[in-house]
mmCIF file of C-alpha atoms in Angstrom:
data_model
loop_
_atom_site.group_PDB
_atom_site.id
_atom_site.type_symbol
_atom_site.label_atom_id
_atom_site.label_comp_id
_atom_site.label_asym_id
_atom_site.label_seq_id
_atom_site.Cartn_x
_atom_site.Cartn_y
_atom_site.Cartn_z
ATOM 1 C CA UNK A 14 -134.096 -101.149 -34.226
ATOM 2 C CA UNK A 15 -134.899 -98.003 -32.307
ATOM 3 C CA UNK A 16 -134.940 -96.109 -35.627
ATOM 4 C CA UNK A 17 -136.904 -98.579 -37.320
ATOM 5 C CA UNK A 18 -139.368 -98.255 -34.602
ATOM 6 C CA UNK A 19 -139.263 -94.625 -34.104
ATOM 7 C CA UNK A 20 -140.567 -94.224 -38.181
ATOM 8 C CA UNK A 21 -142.993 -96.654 -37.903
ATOM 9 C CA UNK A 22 -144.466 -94.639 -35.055
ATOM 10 C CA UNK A 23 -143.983 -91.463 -37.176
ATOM 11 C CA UNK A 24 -145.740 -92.918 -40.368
ATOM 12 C CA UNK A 25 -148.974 -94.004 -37.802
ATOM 13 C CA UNK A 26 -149.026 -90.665 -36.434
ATOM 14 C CA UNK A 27 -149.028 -89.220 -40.181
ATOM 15 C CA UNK A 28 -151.831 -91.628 -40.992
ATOM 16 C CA UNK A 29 -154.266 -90.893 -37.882
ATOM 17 C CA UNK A 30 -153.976 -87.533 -36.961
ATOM 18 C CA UNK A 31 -155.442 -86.195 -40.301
ATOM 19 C CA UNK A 32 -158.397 -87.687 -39.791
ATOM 20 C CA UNK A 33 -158.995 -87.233 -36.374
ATOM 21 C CA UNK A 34 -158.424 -83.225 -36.644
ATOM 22 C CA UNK A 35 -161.544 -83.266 -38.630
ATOM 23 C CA UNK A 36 -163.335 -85.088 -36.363
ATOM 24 C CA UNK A 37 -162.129 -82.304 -33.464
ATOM 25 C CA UNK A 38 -163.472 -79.559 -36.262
ATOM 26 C CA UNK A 39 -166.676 -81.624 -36.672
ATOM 27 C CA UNK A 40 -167.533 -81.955 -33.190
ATOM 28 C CA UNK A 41 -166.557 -78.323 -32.325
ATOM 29 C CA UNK A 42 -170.467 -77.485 -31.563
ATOM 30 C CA UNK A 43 -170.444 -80.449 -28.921
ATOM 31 C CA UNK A 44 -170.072 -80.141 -25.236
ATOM 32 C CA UNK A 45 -166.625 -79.644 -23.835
ATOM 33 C CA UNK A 46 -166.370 -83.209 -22.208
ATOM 34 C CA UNK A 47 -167.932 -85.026 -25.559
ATOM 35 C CA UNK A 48 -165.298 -82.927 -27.348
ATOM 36 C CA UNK A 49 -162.750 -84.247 -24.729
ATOM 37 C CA UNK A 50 -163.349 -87.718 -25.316
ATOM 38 C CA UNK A 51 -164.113 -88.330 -29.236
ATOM 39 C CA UNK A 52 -160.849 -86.528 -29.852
ATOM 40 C CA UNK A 53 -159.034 -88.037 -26.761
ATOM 41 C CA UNK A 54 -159.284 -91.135 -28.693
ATOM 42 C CA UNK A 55 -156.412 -89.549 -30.642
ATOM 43 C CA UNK A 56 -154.609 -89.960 -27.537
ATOM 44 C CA UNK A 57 -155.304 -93.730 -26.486
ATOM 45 C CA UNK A 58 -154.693 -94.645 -29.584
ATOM 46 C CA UNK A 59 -150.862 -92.634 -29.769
ATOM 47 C CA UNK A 60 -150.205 -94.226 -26.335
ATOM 48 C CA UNK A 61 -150.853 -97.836 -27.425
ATOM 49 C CA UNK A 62 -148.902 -97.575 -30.490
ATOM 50 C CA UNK A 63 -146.016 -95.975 -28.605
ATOM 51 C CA UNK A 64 -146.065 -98.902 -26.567
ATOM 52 C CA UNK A 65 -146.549 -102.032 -29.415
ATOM 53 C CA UNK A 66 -144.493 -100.238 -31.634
ATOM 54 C CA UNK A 67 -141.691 -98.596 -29.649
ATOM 55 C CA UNK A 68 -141.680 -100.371 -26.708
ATOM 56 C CA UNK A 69 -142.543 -97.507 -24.731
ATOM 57 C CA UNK A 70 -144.167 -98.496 -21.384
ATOM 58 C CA UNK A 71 -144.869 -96.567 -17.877
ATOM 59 C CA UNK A 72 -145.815 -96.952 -14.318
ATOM 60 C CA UNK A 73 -147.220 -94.952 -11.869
ATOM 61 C CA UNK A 74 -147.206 -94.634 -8.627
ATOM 62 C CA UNK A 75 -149.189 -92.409 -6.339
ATOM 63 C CA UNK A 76 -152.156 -92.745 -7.616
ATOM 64 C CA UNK A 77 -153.697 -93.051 -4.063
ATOM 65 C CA UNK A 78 -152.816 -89.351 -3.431
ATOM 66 C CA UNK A 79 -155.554 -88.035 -6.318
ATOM 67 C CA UNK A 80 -157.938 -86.229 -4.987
ATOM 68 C CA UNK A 81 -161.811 -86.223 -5.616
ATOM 69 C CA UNK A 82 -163.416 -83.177 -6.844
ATOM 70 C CA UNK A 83 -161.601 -80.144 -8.623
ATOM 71 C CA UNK A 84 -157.394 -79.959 -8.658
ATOM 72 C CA UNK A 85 -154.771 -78.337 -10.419
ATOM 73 C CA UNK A 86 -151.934 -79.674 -11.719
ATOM 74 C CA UNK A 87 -147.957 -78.909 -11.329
ATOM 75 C CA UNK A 88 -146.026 -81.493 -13.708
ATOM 76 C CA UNK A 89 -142.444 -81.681 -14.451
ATOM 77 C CA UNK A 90 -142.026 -81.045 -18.411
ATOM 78 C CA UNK A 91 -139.784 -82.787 -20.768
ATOM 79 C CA UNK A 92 -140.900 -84.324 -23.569
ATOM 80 C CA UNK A 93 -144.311 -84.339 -25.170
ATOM 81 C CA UNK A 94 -144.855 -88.109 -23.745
ATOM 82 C CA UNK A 95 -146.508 -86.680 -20.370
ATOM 83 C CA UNK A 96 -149.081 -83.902 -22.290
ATOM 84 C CA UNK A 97 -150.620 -87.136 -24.017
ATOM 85 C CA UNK A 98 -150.077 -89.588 -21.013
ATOM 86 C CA UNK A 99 -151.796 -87.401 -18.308
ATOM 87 C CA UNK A 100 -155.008 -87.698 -20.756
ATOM 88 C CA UNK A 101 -154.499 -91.514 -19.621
ATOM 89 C CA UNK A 102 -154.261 -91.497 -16.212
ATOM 90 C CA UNK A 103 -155.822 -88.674 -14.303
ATOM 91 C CA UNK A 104 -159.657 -87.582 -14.852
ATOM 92 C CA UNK A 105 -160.222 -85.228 -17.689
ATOM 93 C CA UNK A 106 -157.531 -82.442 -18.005
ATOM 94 C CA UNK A 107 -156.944 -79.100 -19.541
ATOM 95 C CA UNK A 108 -153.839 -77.874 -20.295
ATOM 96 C CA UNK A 109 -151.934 -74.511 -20.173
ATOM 97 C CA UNK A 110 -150.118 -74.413 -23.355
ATOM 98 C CA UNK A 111 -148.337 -71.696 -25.636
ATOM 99 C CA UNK A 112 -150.668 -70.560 -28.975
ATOM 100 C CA UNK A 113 -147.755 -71.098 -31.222
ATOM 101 C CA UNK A 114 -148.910 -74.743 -31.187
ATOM 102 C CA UNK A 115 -152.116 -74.038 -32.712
ATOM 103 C CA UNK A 116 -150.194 -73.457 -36.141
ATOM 104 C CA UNK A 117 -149.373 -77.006 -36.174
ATOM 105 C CA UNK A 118 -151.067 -78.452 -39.391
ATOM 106 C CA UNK A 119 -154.098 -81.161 -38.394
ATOM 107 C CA UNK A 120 -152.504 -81.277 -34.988
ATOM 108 C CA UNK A 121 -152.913 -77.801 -33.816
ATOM 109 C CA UNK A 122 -156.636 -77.829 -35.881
ATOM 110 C CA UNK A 123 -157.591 -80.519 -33.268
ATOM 111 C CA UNK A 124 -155.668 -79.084 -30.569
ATOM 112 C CA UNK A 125 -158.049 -75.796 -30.548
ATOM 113 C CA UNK A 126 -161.486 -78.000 -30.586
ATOM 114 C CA UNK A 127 -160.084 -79.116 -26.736
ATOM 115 C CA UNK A 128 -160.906 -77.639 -23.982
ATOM 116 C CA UNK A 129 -157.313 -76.012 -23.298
ATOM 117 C CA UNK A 130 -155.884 -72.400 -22.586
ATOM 118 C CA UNK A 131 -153.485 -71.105 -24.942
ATOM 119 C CA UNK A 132 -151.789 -68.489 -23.907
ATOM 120 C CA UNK A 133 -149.243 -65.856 -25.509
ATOM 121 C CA UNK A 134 -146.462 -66.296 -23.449
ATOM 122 C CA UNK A 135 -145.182 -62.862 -24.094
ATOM 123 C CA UNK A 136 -148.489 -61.206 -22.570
ATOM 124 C CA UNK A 137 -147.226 -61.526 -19.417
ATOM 125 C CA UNK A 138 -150.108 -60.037 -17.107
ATOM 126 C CA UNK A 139 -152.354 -60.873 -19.578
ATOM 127 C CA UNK A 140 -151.515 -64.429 -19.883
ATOM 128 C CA UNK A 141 -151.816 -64.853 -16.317
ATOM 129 C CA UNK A 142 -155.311 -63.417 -15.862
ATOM 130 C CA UNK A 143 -156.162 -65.298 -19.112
ATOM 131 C CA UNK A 144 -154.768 -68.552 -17.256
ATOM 132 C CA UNK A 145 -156.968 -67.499 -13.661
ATOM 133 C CA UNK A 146 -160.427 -66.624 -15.569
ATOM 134 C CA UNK A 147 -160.447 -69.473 -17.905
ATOM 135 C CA UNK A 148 -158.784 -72.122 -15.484
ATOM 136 C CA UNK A 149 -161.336 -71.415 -13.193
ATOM 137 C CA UNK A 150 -164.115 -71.778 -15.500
ATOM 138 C CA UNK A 151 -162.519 -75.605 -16.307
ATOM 139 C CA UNK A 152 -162.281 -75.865 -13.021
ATOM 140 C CA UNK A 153 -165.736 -75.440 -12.940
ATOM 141 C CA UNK A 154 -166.763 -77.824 -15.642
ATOM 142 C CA UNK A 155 -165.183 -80.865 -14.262
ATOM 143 C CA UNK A 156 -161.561 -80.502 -15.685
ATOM 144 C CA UNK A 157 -157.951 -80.567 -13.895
ATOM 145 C CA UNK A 158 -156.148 -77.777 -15.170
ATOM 146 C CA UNK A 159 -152.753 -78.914 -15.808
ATOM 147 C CA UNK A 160 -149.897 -76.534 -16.294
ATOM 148 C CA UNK A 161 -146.047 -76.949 -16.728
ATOM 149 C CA UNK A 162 -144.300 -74.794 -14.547
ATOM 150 C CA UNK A 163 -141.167 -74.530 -16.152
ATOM 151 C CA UNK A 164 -142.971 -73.652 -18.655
ATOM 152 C CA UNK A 165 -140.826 -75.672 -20.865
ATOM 153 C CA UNK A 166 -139.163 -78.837 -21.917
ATOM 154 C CA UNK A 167 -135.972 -79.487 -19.912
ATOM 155 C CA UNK A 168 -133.565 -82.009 -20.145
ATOM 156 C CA UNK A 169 -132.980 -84.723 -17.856
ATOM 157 C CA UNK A 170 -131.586 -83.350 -14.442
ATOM 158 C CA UNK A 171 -132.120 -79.935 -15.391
ATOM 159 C CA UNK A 172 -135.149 -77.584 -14.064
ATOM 160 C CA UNK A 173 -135.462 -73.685 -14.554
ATOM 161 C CA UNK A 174 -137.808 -71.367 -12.133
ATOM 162 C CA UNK A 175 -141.324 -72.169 -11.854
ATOM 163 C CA UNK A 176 -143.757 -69.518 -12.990
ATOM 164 C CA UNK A 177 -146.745 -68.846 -10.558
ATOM 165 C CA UNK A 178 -149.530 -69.557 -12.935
ATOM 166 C CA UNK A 179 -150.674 -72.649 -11.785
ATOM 167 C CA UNK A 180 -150.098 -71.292 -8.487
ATOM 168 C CA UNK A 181 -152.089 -68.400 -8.469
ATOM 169 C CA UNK A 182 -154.992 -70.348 -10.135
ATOM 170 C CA UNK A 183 -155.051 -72.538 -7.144
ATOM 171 C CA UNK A 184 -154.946 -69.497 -4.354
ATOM 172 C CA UNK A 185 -157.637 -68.151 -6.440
ATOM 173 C CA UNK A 186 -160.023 -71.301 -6.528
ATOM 174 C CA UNK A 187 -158.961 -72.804 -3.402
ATOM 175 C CA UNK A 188 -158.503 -75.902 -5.715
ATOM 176 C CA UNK A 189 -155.779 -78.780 -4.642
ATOM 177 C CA UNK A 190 -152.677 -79.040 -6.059
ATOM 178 C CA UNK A 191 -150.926 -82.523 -7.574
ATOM 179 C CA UNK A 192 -147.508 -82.003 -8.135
ATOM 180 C CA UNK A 193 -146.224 -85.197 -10.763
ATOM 181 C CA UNK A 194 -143.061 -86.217 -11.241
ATOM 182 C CA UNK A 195 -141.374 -88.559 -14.377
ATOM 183 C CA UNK A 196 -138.418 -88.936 -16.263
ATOM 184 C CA UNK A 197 -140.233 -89.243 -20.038
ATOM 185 C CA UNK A 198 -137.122 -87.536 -21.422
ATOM 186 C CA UNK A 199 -134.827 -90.345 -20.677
ATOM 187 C CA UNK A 200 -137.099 -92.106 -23.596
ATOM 188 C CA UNK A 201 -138.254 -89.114 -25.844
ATOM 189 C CA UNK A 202 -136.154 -86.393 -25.209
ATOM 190 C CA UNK A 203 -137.318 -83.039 -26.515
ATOM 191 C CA UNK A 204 -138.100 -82.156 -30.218
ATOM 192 C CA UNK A 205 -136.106 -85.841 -30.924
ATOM 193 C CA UNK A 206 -137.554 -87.789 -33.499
ATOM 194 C CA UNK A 207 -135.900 -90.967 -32.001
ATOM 195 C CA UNK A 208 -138.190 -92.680 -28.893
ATOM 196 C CA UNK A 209 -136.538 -95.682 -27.264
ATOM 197 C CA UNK A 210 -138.469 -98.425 -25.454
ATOM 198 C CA UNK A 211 -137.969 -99.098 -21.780
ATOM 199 C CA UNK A 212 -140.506 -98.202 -18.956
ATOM 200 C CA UNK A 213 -141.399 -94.801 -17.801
ATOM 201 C CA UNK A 214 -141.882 -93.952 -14.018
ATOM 202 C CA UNK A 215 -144.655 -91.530 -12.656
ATOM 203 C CA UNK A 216 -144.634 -90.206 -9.174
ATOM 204 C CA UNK A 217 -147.841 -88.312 -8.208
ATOM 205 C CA UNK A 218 -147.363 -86.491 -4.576
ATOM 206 C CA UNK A 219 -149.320 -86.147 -1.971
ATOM 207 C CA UNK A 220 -152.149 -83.143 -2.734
ATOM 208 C CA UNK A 221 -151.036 -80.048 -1.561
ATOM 209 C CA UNK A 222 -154.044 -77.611 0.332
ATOM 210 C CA UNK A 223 -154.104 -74.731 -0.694
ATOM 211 C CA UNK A 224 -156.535 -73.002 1.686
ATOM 212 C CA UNK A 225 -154.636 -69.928 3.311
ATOM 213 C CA UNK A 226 -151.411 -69.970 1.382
ATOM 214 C CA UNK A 227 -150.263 -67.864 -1.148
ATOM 215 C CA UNK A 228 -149.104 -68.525 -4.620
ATOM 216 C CA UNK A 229 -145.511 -68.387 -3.652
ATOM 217 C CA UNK A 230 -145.993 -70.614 -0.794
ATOM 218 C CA UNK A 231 -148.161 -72.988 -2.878
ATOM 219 C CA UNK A 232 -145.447 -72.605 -5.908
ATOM 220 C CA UNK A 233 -142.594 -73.307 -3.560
ATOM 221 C CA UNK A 234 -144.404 -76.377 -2.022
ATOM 222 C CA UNK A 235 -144.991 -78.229 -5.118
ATOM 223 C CA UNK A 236 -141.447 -77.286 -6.685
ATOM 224 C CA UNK A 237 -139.553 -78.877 -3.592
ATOM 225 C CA UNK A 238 -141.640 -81.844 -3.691
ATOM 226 C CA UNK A 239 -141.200 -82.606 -7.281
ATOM 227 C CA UNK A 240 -137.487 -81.669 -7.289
ATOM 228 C CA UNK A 241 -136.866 -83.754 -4.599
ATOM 229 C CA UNK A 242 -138.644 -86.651 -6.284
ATOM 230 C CA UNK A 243 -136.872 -86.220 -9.278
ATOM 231 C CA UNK A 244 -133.717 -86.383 -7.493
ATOM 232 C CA UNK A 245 -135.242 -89.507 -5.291
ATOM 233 C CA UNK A 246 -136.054 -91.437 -7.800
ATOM 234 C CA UNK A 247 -133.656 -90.558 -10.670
ATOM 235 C CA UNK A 248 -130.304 -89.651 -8.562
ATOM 236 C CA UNK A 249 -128.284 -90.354 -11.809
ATOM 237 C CA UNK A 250 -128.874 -87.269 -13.396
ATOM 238 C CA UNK A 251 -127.990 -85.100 -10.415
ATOM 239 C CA UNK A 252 -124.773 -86.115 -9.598
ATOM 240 C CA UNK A 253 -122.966 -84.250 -7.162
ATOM 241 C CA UNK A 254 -125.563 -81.841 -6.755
ATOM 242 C CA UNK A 255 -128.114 -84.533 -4.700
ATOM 243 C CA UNK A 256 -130.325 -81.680 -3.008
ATOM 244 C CA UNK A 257 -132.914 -79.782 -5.352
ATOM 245 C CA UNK A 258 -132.247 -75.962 -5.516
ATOM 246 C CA UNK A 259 -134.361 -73.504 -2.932
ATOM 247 C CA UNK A 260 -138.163 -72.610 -4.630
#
């Protein structure tokens, strides 16, 4: 049944997205947040198909700690369920993501009529500065920038370092930070065409202040809070190994 449900989804994603990457090229001339929400229909309509056809539910929790006005984002990565479910739940968002995606057929097309960042991962300096100047102009306009610090996918009970970008946008703005945490890949792990139904938990912290602290302080902040929420809420996956690593 999982399978079943898993191509269905896959044959309505081949049907809609098409057409709605020629709406995003259509209403390229538009102004960032009509852009966002024609194509962000995309989005609301993935999300309730994912959960009528799959079975593929969430919760969240924390949504008390949101701030008002400007924030940045820090959110766990694993699966491409949170990149369309933060679109859902939070006020409008940009994400930090890698250019490679934009050579997606239809779905990179519409991708690059959002208001995002891609970034060339490899550009190191570059990248960053590209992530401060433009993140700050979002910022600006009304947007969250979101970013994955691990700056990728990980498995279930794994993590990797987290990069400063996010970070350093927030020392540089003074913006808030929201660090989220989930556990999407026990549902859609990464690059698996397989999505089982069940019921998705979200765990938005407390918003960190970023007035007077540096990027590594802010960095290391969110990282222990959302490793220690992983490990709080998911202690399955962590085993023996119950405390989060040092930030």
């Amino acid at each position: 049944m999982p399978f079943a449900r898993s191509l269905l989804f896959f044959v309505f994603l081949f049907v809609i997205t098409p057409p709605f990457s020629l709406i995003a090229i259509l209403a390229r001339p538009l102004p960032p947040h009509v852009r966002y929400r024609l194509i962000g229909l995309w989005t609301h309509l993935t999300m309730f198909a994912l959960r009528i056809i799959v079975g593929l539910r969430h919760r969240v929790i924390g949504s008390e700690n949101l701030p008002k006005g400007k924030a940045v984002v820090l959110c766990k990565h694993q699966s491409a369920w949170e990149t369309m479910a933060l679109q859902v739940f939070l006020p409008p968002v940009a994400f930090v993501f890698k250019r490679e995606l934009l050579r997606i057929p239809f779905f990179g097309w519409g991708l690059g009529c959002m208001p995002m960042i891609a970034i060339d991962r490899g550009a190191g300096k570059d990248a960053l500065k590209q992530v401060e100047e433009q993140g700050a102009r979002l910022l600006d306009l009304g947007f969250w920038v979101t970013v994955f610090p691990e700056g990728t996918r990980m498995p279930p009970g794994q993590t990797k370092r987290y990069k400063i970008g996010g970070a350093r946008l927030a020392e540089v703005t003074g913006a808030p930070v929201v660090p989220i945490a989930h556990n999407a890949g026990d549902f859609w792990k990464r690059n698996a065409f397989l999505k089982l139904p069940g019921e998705i938990t979200v765990s938005i912290g407390p918003a960190i202040d970023t007035q007077g602290l540096t990027a590594e302080q802010i960095n290391g902040q969110a990282q222990a809070w959302i490793e220690s929420e992983m490990r709080r809420l998911f202690p399955h996956h962590y085993g023996s190994n119950p405390q989060p690593a040092a930030a």
